[in-house]
Coordinates of C-alpha atoms and ligand atoms in Angstrom, one line a residue:
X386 CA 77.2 52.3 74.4
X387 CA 77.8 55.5 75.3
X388 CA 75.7 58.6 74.8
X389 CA 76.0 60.5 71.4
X390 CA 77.4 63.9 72.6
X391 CA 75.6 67.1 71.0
X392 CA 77.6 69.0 68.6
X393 CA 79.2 71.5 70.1
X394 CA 78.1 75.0 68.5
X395 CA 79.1 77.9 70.5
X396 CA 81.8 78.0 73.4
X397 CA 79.3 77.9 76.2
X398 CA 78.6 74.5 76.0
X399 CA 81.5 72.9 75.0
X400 CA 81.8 71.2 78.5
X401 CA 78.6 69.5 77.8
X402 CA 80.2 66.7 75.6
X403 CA 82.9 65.7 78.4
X404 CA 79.8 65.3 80.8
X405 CA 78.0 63.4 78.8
X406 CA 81.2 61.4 77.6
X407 CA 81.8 60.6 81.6
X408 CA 85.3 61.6 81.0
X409 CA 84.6 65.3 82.0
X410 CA 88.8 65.7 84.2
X411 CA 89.5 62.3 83.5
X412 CA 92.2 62.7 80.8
X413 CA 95.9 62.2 81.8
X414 CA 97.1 65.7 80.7
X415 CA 99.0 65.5 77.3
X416 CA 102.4 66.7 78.7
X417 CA 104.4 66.1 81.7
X418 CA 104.1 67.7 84.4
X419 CA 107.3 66.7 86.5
X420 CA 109.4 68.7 83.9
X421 CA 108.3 71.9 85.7
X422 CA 105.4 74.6 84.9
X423 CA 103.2 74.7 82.1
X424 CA 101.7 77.2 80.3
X425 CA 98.3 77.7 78.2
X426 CA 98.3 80.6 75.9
X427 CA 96.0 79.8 73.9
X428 CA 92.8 77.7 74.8
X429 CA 90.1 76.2 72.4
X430 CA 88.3 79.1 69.9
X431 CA 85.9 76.7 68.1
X432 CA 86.3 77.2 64.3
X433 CA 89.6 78.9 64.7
X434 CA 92.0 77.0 67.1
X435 CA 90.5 73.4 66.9
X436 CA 92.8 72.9 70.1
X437 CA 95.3 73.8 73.4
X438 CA 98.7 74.9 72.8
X439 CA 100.8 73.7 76.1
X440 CA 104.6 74.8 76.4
X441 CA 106.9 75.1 79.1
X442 CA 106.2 78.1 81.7
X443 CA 109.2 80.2 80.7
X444 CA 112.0 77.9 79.8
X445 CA 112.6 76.1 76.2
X446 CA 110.6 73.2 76.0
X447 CA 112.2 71.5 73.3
X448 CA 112.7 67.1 74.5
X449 CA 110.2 67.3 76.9
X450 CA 108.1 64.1 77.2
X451 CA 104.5 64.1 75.4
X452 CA 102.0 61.5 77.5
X453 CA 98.9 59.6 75.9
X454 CA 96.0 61.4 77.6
X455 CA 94.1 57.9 77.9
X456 CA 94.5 53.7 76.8
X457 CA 94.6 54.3 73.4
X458 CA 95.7 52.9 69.9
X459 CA 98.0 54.9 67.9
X460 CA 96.2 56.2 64.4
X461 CA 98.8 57.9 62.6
X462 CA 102.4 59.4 62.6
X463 CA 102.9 61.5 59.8
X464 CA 104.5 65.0 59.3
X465 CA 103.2 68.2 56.9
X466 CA 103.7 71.7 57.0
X467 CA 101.5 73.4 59.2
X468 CA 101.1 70.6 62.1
X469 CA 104.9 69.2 61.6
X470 CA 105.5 65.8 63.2
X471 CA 102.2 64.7 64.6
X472 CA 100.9 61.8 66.1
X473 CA 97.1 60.8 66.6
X474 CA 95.6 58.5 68.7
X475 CA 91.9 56.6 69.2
X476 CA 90.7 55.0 72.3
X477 CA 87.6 52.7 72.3
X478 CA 84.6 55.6 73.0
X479 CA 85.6 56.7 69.2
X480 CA 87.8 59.6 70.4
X481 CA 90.9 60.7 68.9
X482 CA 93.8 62.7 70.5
X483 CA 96.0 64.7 67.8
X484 CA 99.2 66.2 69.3
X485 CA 101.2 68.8 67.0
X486 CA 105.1 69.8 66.3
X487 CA 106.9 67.0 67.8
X488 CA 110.3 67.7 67.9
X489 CA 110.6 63.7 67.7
X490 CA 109.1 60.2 67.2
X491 CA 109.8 57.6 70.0
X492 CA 111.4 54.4 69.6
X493 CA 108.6 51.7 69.2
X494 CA 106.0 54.1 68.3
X495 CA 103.6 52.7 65.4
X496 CA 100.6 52.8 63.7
X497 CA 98.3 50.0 65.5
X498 CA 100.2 50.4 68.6
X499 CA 98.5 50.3 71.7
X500 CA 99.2 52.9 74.2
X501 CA 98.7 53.6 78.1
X502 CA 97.1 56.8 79.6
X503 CA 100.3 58.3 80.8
X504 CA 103.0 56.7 78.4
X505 CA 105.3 58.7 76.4
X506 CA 104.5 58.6 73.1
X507 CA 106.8 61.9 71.6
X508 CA 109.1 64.7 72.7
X509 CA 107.9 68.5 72.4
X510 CA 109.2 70.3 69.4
X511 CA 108.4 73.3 67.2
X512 CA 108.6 71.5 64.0
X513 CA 105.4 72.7 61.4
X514 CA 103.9 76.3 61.4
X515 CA 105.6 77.4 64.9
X516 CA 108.4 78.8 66.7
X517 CA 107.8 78.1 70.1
X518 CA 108.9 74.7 71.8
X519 CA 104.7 73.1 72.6
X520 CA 102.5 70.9 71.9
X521 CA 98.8 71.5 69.8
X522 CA 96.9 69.1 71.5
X523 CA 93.1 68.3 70.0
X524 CA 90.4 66.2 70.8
X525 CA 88.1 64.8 68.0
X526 CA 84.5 62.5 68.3
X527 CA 84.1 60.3 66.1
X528 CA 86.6 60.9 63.5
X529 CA 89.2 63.2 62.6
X530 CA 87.7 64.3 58.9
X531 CA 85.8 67.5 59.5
X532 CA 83.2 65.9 57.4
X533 CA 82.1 63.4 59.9
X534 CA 83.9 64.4 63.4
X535 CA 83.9 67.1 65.2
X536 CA 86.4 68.5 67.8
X537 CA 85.8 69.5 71.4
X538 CA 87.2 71.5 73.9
X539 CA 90.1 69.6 75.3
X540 CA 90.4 71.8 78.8
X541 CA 87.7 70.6 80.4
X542 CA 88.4 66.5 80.4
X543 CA 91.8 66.7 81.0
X544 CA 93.6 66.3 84.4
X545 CA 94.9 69.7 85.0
X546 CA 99.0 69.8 86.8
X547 CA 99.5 72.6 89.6
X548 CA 102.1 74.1 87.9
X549 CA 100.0 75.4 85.2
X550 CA 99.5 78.7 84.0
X551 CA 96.3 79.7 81.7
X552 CA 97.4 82.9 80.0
X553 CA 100.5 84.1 79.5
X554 CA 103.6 83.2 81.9
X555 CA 104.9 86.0 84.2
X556 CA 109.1 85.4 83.1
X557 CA 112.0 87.1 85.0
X558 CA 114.4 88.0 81.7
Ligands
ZN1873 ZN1 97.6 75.6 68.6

């Protein structure tokens, strides 16, 4: 059994569930990283960006391959307004991925499939509430109804590429 994380109230500690989860850096990250950079505008603001918004440093990112961030099953596929096409996953500590605005589904990708950290399981899209080419990537304990999960910062367990950039991307025009 593993350790019931706190909930996460304020910023400061939101690395404290990935410690106690063991899985603090463990994460494969959600995108690709032998496409080029990466950039992070916009981290985890609990309450108001549940998430990580990744896109390509200063090209269009539009195709480029999504990864599952750990051995997982896949929970839903759907698509609605603000997120677009999303696809969520669950792996067996009760954790679910969520990633946002696929520009695409991938062939054999279905609800109950099983997934391996690493495996592409979407392309990078703007569909939903955005412009930009990237991927809204959240991580959710226990469930991902507000009522009963709760989500955590995603940073801080994932595997983080060179090529990434936190902030905005320095781009020759
Ligand atoms: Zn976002």
């Amino acid at each position: 059994m593993l350790a019931e994380p706190p909930r996460v109230t304020r910023s400061a500690t939101a690395l404290e569930p990935a410690r106690r989860l063991g899985i603090e850096g463990e994460l494969v990250f959600p995108v690709d990283p032998t496409g080029g950079d990466l950039v992070m505008p916009n981290g985890y603001r609990e309450g108001t960006h549940n998430g990580i918004d990744i896109g390509n440093g200063c090209s269009p990112g539009r195709g480029r391959s999504l990864l599952a961030c750990a051995d997982a099953v896949v929970n839903s596929m759907e698509q609605s307004t603000r997120p677009g096409k999303y696809i969520t996953l669950r792996d067996r500590s009760d954790t679910y991925y969520r990633y946002h605005h696929l520009a695409e589904f991938i062939e054999g990708m279905e609800v109950g499939a099983a997934v391996s950290a690493g495996q592409v399981i979407g392309l990078m899209g703007s569909t939903g509430n955005t412009n930009w080419a990237h991927v809204h990537f959240e991580v959710w304990r226990h469930s991902l109804s507000p009522n009963i999960g709760f989500p955590i910062d995603p940073l801080p367990l994932l595997q983080r590429p060179a090529g990434l950039t936190i902030g905005s991307p320095q781009c020759d025009n």
